[in-house]
Amino acid sequence: MKNKKVNIVLNKIKLSINKIAKYEPGESENESIDGIKLSSNESPFLIPQTIKKKMQLNLNKLNLYPDGDCLILKKAISDRYKINFNQIICGNGSDDILSLIGLAFSKESCEIICNKYGFLYYPIIANAVGAKVVFSNKNSLIVDENDIVKKVSKKTNLVFLANPNNPTGLIVEKKRLVRMLKKIPPHVIVVIDGAYAEYVKEKGFSDGLELVKSFPNVVVTRTFSKIYAMAGLRLGWAYSSKEVISTLEKIRGPFNVNTIAQIAGAAMLKDENFLRKSIKHNEKWKSWLTNEINLLGFETQHSFANFILVKCNLKKFTAESLVSCLKKRKIFIRHMQSYGLKNYFRISVGKSSELKKLILSLKEIVKNE
Ligand SMILES: Cc1ncc(COP(=O)(O)O)c(C=O)c1O
């Protein structure tokens, strides 16, 4: 009887929600607590002590709701990136804002475009709002903006594009972005997800913030989960035209960003040393890791982010078997099966000691077979 009642409820939900495969994160913290976690592109650094002190001082305010408008945090973002305060929205991680964008700007009977080999949460959002997912760049890891333009139809109202892209680590340079935006109708919202933008030092790259002025349909999303080392606090933000931001402000949770995250985020943006240190570490150890992985006979491609995508082209191993061998040694990397890349895995640029242990283990595994 109870089951029957439950089924009646399930039959009433959007059919597209039944299609969703729940987002599976990189190996969970519990399993990797005494291991090495290189599966979710997090920072290898801890939040600096001075910022932790500020967070601690605010623990005795937790009986009160946070500032729903995140005023201090928005001011810090606006100062740091030289962007208009009124065109910023903050969220409980950038995935909070990505969901709001789907909710506000898409619906059943519409189409949402995202890369075939892109962040897994975009198709989840599309299915949650009942829109049809249209995949671009199905035949290549390289993001071809012309293919995105080709996929735009009368029904399209949203495009998700991560720059750099996860899991490939590749970028679309500014001139290609602009060319694409000029060809996309102005009523279509184009999300430029810059979760890894701070890592890119390439000359022709734009994080998209400067494009908002000419293209009011562009929404740039950013996160504190990667280079700013605050994945566990959940904090993200977005920048767009006033019209888009005020629409998103109407539907966000009234207190969607907690007090401690607001304090920590605002302080973190002022710590330029932390940013410099993180970029330097990433450059050095990403190229060391890529080199070592190539020496073992795997195939890698240049990544602009804080992770590398690896093709497992060794005869005796599959990506799955390697990931599970490493897991037994408490080293967690990400198998790319759920991204549709069966024989690939992705490794985050962790601490130097962690990467050295990973390479040592991989050498042993590969040699012993
Ligand atoms: C491209 C991309 N966008 C957004 C996110 C989500 O970040 P957040 O922790 O801010 O929700 C991730 C997380 O891995 C990501 O890879």
Coordinates of C-alpha atoms and ligand atoms in Angstrom, one line a residue:
M1 CA 0.0 0.0 0.0
K2 CA 2.8 2.4 1.0
N3 CA 4.7 1.5 -2.2
K4 CA 1.6 2.1 -4.3
K5 CA 1.3 5.6 -2.7
V6 CA 4.9 6.4 -3.3
N7 CA 4.6 5.3 -7.0
I8 CA 1.6 7.6 -7.4
V9 CA 3.8 10.4 -6.2
L10 CA 6.7 9.4 -8.5
N11 CA 4.4 9.2 -11.5
K12 CA 3.5 12.8 -11.1
I13 CA 7.0 14.2 -11.2
K14 CA 8.6 15.4 -14.4
L15 CA 9.6 12.4 -16.6
S16 CA 13.0 14.0 -17.1
I17 CA 13.8 13.8 -13.4
N18 CA 13.5 10.0 -13.6
K19 CA 16.2 10.1 -16.2
I20 CA 18.8 11.7 -13.9
A21 CA 21.7 9.7 -12.7
K22 CA 22.6 11.2 -9.3
Y23 CA 25.8 13.2 -9.4
E24 CA 28.6 11.1 -8.0
P25 CA 31.4 13.2 -6.6
G26 CA 35.1 12.1 -6.5
E27 CA 35.8 9.6 -3.7
S28 CA 34.2 10.7 -0.5
E29 CA 36.0 12.4 2.3
N30 CA 35.2 9.5 4.7
E31 CA 37.0 7.0 2.5
S32 CA 40.0 9.2 1.9
I33 CA 40.3 10.8 5.2
D34 CA 43.6 9.1 5.9
G35 CA 44.4 8.7 2.2
I36 CA 45.3 10.9 -0.7
K37 CA 42.4 12.6 -2.4
L38 CA 43.1 13.7 -6.0
S39 CA 39.6 13.2 -7.4
S40 CA 37.7 16.5 -7.1
N41 CA 40.1 19.2 -8.2
E42 CA 40.3 20.8 -4.7
S43 CA 43.2 23.0 -3.5
P44 CA 46.1 21.2 -1.8
F45 CA 46.4 24.2 0.5
L46 CA 44.6 24.9 3.8
I47 CA 42.7 28.2 4.5
P48 CA 45.4 30.6 6.0
Q49 CA 45.6 30.9 9.8
T50 CA 44.7 34.6 9.8
I51 CA 41.5 33.9 7.9
K52 CA 40.7 30.9 10.2
K53 CA 40.9 33.3 13.2
K54 CA 38.4 35.6 11.6
M55 CA 36.1 32.7 11.0
Q56 CA 36.4 31.6 14.6
L57 CA 35.6 35.1 15.9
N58 CA 32.3 34.8 14.1
L59 CA 31.2 31.5 15.4
N60 CA 29.3 33.2 18.2
K61 CA 27.1 34.8 15.6
L62 CA 25.7 31.6 14.3
N63 CA 22.5 31.8 16.3
L64 CA 21.5 34.6 13.9
Y65 CA 20.7 34.3 10.2
P66 CA 23.5 35.4 7.8
D67 CA 23.3 38.6 5.8
G68 CA 21.0 37.4 3.0
D69 CA 22.4 40.0 0.6
C70 CA 26.1 39.2 1.3
L71 CA 26.9 42.9 1.3
I72 CA 30.5 42.7 2.6
L73 CA 31.3 39.8 0.4
K74 CA 29.9 41.4 -2.7
K75 CA 31.9 44.6 -1.9
A76 CA 35.1 42.5 -1.7
I77 CA 34.3 40.7 -5.0
S78 CA 33.5 44.1 -6.7
D79 CA 36.8 45.6 -5.4
R80 CA 38.9 42.6 -6.3
Y81 CA 37.6 42.2 -9.9
K82 CA 36.6 45.8 -10.5
I83 CA 33.1 44.9 -11.4
N84 CA 29.7 46.5 -10.5
F85 CA 28.4 45.6 -7.1
N86 CA 24.8 45.5 -8.3
Q87 CA 25.5 42.9 -10.9
I88 CA 26.8 40.2 -8.5
I89 CA 24.9 37.4 -6.9
C90 CA 26.4 35.0 -4.3
G91 CA 25.5 31.3 -3.8
N92 CA 26.0 28.2 -1.7
G93 CA 28.7 27.1 -4.1
S94 CA 28.6 27.9 -7.7
D95 CA 26.4 24.9 -8.3
D96 CA 23.6 26.7 -6.3
I97 CA 23.8 29.5 -8.9
L98 CA 24.0 27.2 -11.9
S99 CA 20.7 25.6 -10.6
L100 CA 19.1 29.0 -10.2
I101 CA 20.0 29.9 -13.7
G102 CA 18.3 26.7 -15.0
L103 CA 15.3 27.4 -12.9
A104 CA 15.0 31.0 -14.0
F105 CA 15.8 30.8 -17.6
S106 CA 14.7 27.4 -18.8
K107 CA 11.6 25.2 -18.8
E108 CA 10.0 22.2 -20.4
S109 CA 9.9 22.4 -24.2
C110 CA 13.2 24.3 -24.2
E111 CA 16.7 23.1 -25.1
I112 CA 19.9 23.5 -23.1
I113 CA 23.2 23.1 -24.8
C114 CA 26.3 21.7 -23.1
N115 CA 29.5 20.0 -24.1
K116 CA 29.3 16.2 -24.3
Y117 CA 32.6 16.0 -22.4
G118 CA 31.8 18.7 -19.8
F119 CA 30.7 19.2 -16.2
L120 CA 28.2 16.5 -15.2
Y121 CA 25.9 18.9 -13.3
Y122 CA 24.7 20.8 -16.4
P123 CA 22.6 17.9 -17.8
I124 CA 21.3 17.3 -14.4
I125 CA 20.0 20.9 -14.2
A126 CA 18.5 20.6 -17.7
N127 CA 16.7 17.4 -16.8
A128 CA 15.5 18.9 -13.4
V129 CA 13.8 21.8 -15.2
G130 CA 12.4 19.5 -17.8
A131 CA 14.4 20.9 -20.7
K132 CA 16.0 18.8 -23.5
V133 CA 19.7 18.4 -23.2
V134 CA 21.5 19.0 -26.5
F135 CA 25.1 17.9 -26.5
S136 CA 27.7 19.7 -28.5
N137 CA 31.2 18.6 -29.4
K138 CA 30.2 14.9 -29.4
N139 CA 33.1 13.8 -31.4
S140 CA 36.0 15.6 -29.9
L141 CA 37.5 16.6 -26.5
I142 CA 38.2 20.0 -28.0
V143 CA 35.5 22.6 -27.5
D144 CA 34.5 23.9 -30.9
E145 CA 32.4 27.0 -30.4
N146 CA 31.2 26.7 -34.0
D147 CA 29.5 23.4 -33.1
I148 CA 27.8 25.1 -30.1
V149 CA 26.4 27.8 -32.5
K150 CA 25.3 25.1 -34.9
K151 CA 23.3 23.4 -32.1
V152 CA 21.3 26.6 -31.3
S153 CA 17.7 26.2 -32.4
K154 CA 14.5 28.2 -31.8
K155 CA 14.0 26.2 -28.6
T156 CA 17.4 27.0 -27.1
N157 CA 17.4 29.3 -24.1
L158 CA 20.5 28.3 -22.3
V159 CA 24.1 27.3 -23.1
F160 CA 26.5 26.1 -20.4
L161 CA 30.2 26.4 -21.2
A162 CA 33.0 25.8 -18.6
N163 CA 36.2 27.7 -19.4
P164 CA 38.6 26.0 -18.7
N165 CA 36.5 22.9 -19.3
N166 CA 36.2 20.1 -16.8
P167 CA 37.3 17.3 -17.4
T168 CA 39.5 18.2 -20.4
G169 CA 41.3 21.3 -19.0
L170 CA 41.0 23.0 -22.4
I171 CA 40.0 26.6 -22.9
V172 CA 38.2 28.7 -25.5
E173 CA 40.2 31.9 -26.1
K174 CA 38.5 35.3 -25.9
K175 CA 38.3 35.9 -29.7
R176 CA 36.6 32.6 -30.2
L177 CA 34.2 33.3 -27.4
V178 CA 33.3 36.7 -28.8
R179 CA 32.8 35.2 -32.3
M180 CA 30.4 32.7 -30.7
L181 CA 28.5 35.2 -28.7
K182 CA 27.9 37.4 -31.8
K183 CA 26.2 34.5 -33.5
I184 CA 24.0 33.4 -30.5
P185 CA 20.7 35.2 -30.3
P186 CA 20.6 37.7 -27.4
H187 CA 17.7 36.0 -25.7
V188 CA 19.8 32.9 -25.1
I189 CA 21.6 32.9 -21.8
V190 CA 25.2 31.9 -22.1
V191 CA 26.9 30.7 -18.9
I192 CA 30.7 31.0 -18.8
D193 CA 31.6 28.9 -15.9
G194 CA 35.0 30.0 -14.6
A195 CA 35.5 27.6 -11.8
Y196 CA 39.1 27.2 -12.8
A197 CA 39.7 30.6 -14.5
E198 CA 42.2 31.8 -11.9
Y199 CA 44.7 29.1 -13.0
V200 CA 44.9 30.3 -16.6
K201 CA 47.8 32.5 -17.5
E202 CA 47.4 32.3 -21.3
K203 CA 47.5 35.6 -23.1
G204 CA 44.4 35.2 -25.2
F205 CA 42.2 34.0 -22.4
S206 CA 39.4 36.0 -20.9
D207 CA 37.5 34.9 -17.8
G208 CA 34.4 36.5 -19.4
L209 CA 33.8 39.3 -16.9
E210 CA 34.7 42.0 -19.4
L211 CA 32.2 40.5 -21.9
V212 CA 29.1 41.1 -19.8
K213 CA 29.0 44.8 -20.8
S214 CA 28.6 44.0 -24.5
F215 CA 26.6 40.8 -24.0
P216 CA 24.0 41.2 -21.3
N217 CA 22.9 37.5 -21.9
V218 CA 26.3 36.3 -20.6
V219 CA 26.4 35.0 -17.0
V220 CA 29.9 34.4 -15.5
T221 CA 30.0 32.0 -12.6
R222 CA 32.9 31.6 -10.2
T223 CA 33.7 29.5 -7.2
F224 CA 35.7 29.6 -4.0
S225 CA 36.0 25.8 -4.1
K226 CA 39.1 25.5 -6.2
I227 CA 42.0 28.0 -6.1
Y228 CA 40.5 29.6 -2.9
A229 CA 40.6 26.3 -1.0
M230 CA 37.1 26.6 0.4
A231 CA 35.2 23.7 -1.1
G232 CA 33.9 22.6 2.3
L233 CA 32.5 26.0 3.1
R234 CA 30.4 26.2 -0.2
L235 CA 30.7 29.6 -1.8
G236 CA 30.3 30.8 -5.3
W237 CA 29.1 33.9 -7.2
A238 CA 28.0 35.1 -10.6
Y239 CA 28.2 38.3 -12.6
S240 CA 25.9 39.4 -15.3
S241 CA 23.7 42.3 -16.5
K242 CA 21.5 43.9 -13.8
E243 CA 18.4 42.3 -15.4
V244 CA 19.7 38.8 -15.2
I245 CA 21.1 39.2 -11.7
S246 CA 17.8 40.7 -10.3
T247 CA 15.9 37.8 -11.8
L248 CA 18.2 35.3 -10.0
E249 CA 18.0 37.3 -6.8
K250 CA 14.2 36.9 -6.8
I251 CA 14.4 33.1 -6.6
R252 CA 17.5 32.3 -4.5
G253 CA 17.1 30.9 -1.0
P254 CA 16.6 33.9 1.4
F255 CA 19.8 33.0 3.3
N256 CA 21.7 30.9 0.8
V257 CA 25.2 31.7 2.0
N258 CA 26.3 31.0 5.5
T259 CA 27.9 33.6 7.8
I260 CA 31.3 31.9 8.0
A261 CA 31.6 31.4 4.2
Q262 CA 30.8 35.2 3.7
I263 CA 33.5 36.2 6.2
A264 CA 36.1 33.8 4.8
G265 CA 35.4 34.6 1.2
A266 CA 35.8 38.3 1.7
A267 CA 39.1 37.8 3.5
M268 CA 40.4 35.3 1.0
L269 CA 40.0 37.7 -1.9
K270 CA 42.4 40.2 -0.2
D271 CA 45.1 37.5 0.2
E272 CA 47.1 38.0 -3.0
N273 CA 50.0 35.9 -1.6
F274 CA 47.7 32.9 -1.3
L275 CA 46.7 33.2 -4.9
R276 CA 50.2 33.6 -6.2
K277 CA 51.4 30.7 -4.1
S278 CA 48.6 28.5 -5.5
I279 CA 49.2 29.4 -9.1
K280 CA 53.0 28.8 -8.8
H281 CA 52.4 25.4 -7.1
N282 CA 49.9 24.5 -9.8
E283 CA 52.2 25.4 -12.7
K284 CA 55.2 23.6 -11.3
W285 CA 53.5 20.4 -10.2
K286 CA 51.1 20.1 -13.1
S287 CA 54.0 20.0 -15.5
W288 CA 55.9 17.6 -13.3
L289 CA 52.9 15.3 -13.0
T290 CA 52.2 15.5 -16.8
N291 CA 55.8 14.6 -17.5
E292 CA 55.8 11.6 -15.1
I293 CA 52.5 10.3 -16.4
N294 CA 53.8 10.5 -20.0
L295 CA 57.0 8.7 -19.0
L296 CA 54.8 5.8 -17.8
G297 CA 53.4 5.5 -21.3
F298 CA 50.0 7.2 -20.7
E299 CA 48.6 9.9 -23.0
T300 CA 47.9 13.3 -21.6
Q301 CA 47.0 16.7 -23.1
H302 CA 47.9 20.1 -22.0
S303 CA 45.6 21.3 -19.2
F304 CA 45.0 25.0 -18.3
A305 CA 43.4 24.0 -14.9
N306 CA 44.4 22.3 -11.7
F307 CA 43.9 18.7 -13.0
I308 CA 45.0 16.6 -15.9
L309 CA 43.0 14.2 -18.0
V310 CA 44.8 11.0 -18.8
K311 CA 44.0 8.3 -21.4
C312 CA 44.9 4.9 -20.2
N313 CA 46.4 3.4 -23.4
L314 CA 48.5 0.7 -21.7
K315 CA 47.7 -2.8 -23.0
K316 CA 47.5 -4.6 -19.6
F317 CA 45.3 -2.0 -17.8
T318 CA 42.0 -0.3 -18.1
A319 CA 41.4 3.1 -16.5
E320 CA 39.0 1.3 -14.1
S321 CA 41.5 -1.3 -13.0
L322 CA 44.2 1.4 -12.4
V323 CA 41.8 3.5 -10.4
S324 CA 40.8 0.6 -8.2
C325 CA 44.5 -0.5 -7.7
L326 CA 45.2 3.0 -6.5
K327 CA 42.1 3.0 -4.3
K328 CA 43.4 -0.1 -2.5
R329 CA 46.5 2.0 -1.6
K330 CA 44.2 4.8 -0.4
I331 CA 45.0 7.0 -3.4
F332 CA 41.9 8.4 -5.0
I333 CA 41.8 9.6 -8.6
R334 CA 38.7 10.0 -10.7
H335 CA 37.6 7.4 -13.3
M336 CA 35.9 9.2 -16.2
Q337 CA 33.3 6.6 -17.1
S338 CA 30.5 8.8 -15.8
Y339 CA 31.7 11.6 -18.1
G340 CA 31.5 9.2 -21.1
L341 CA 35.2 8.7 -21.2
K342 CA 35.6 5.1 -20.4
N343 CA 39.3 4.6 -20.7
Y344 CA 40.3 7.9 -19.1
F345 CA 41.0 9.1 -15.6
R346 CA 41.5 12.6 -14.1
I347 CA 44.1 13.6 -11.5
S348 CA 44.0 16.8 -9.4
V349 CA 47.2 18.7 -8.8
G350 CA 47.6 17.9 -5.1
K351 CA 50.4 18.4 -2.7
S352 CA 53.9 17.6 -4.0
S353 CA 54.3 14.7 -1.5
E354 CA 50.9 13.3 -2.6
L355 CA 51.8 13.5 -6.3
K356 CA 55.1 11.8 -5.6
K357 CA 53.4 8.9 -3.8
L358 CA 50.9 8.6 -6.7
I359 CA 53.6 8.3 -9.3
L360 CA 55.6 5.8 -7.1
S361 CA 52.5 3.7 -6.7
L362 CA 51.6 3.9 -10.4
K363 CA 55.2 2.8 -11.3
E364 CA 54.9 -0.2 -8.9
I365 CA 51.5 -1.2 -10.3
V366 CA 52.5 -0.9 -13.9
K367 CA 55.8 -2.8 -13.3
N368 CA 54.3 -5.6 -11.3
E369 CA 51.7 -6.7 -13.8
Ligands
LIG1 C1 33.2 23.4 -14.1 C2 32.7 23.3 -12.7 N1 31.8 24.2 -12.4 C3 31.3 24.3 -11.2 C4 31.7 23.4 -10.2 C5 31.0 23.4 -8.8 O1 31.7 24.2 -8.0 P1 31.1 24.6 -6.5 O2 31.9 23.9 -5.5 O3 31.3 26.1 -6.5 O4 29.7 24.2 -6.5 C6 32.7 22.4 -10.5 C7 33.1 21.5 -9.5 O5 33.9 20.6 -9.7 C8 33.2 22.4 -11.8 O6 34.1 21.5 -12.2

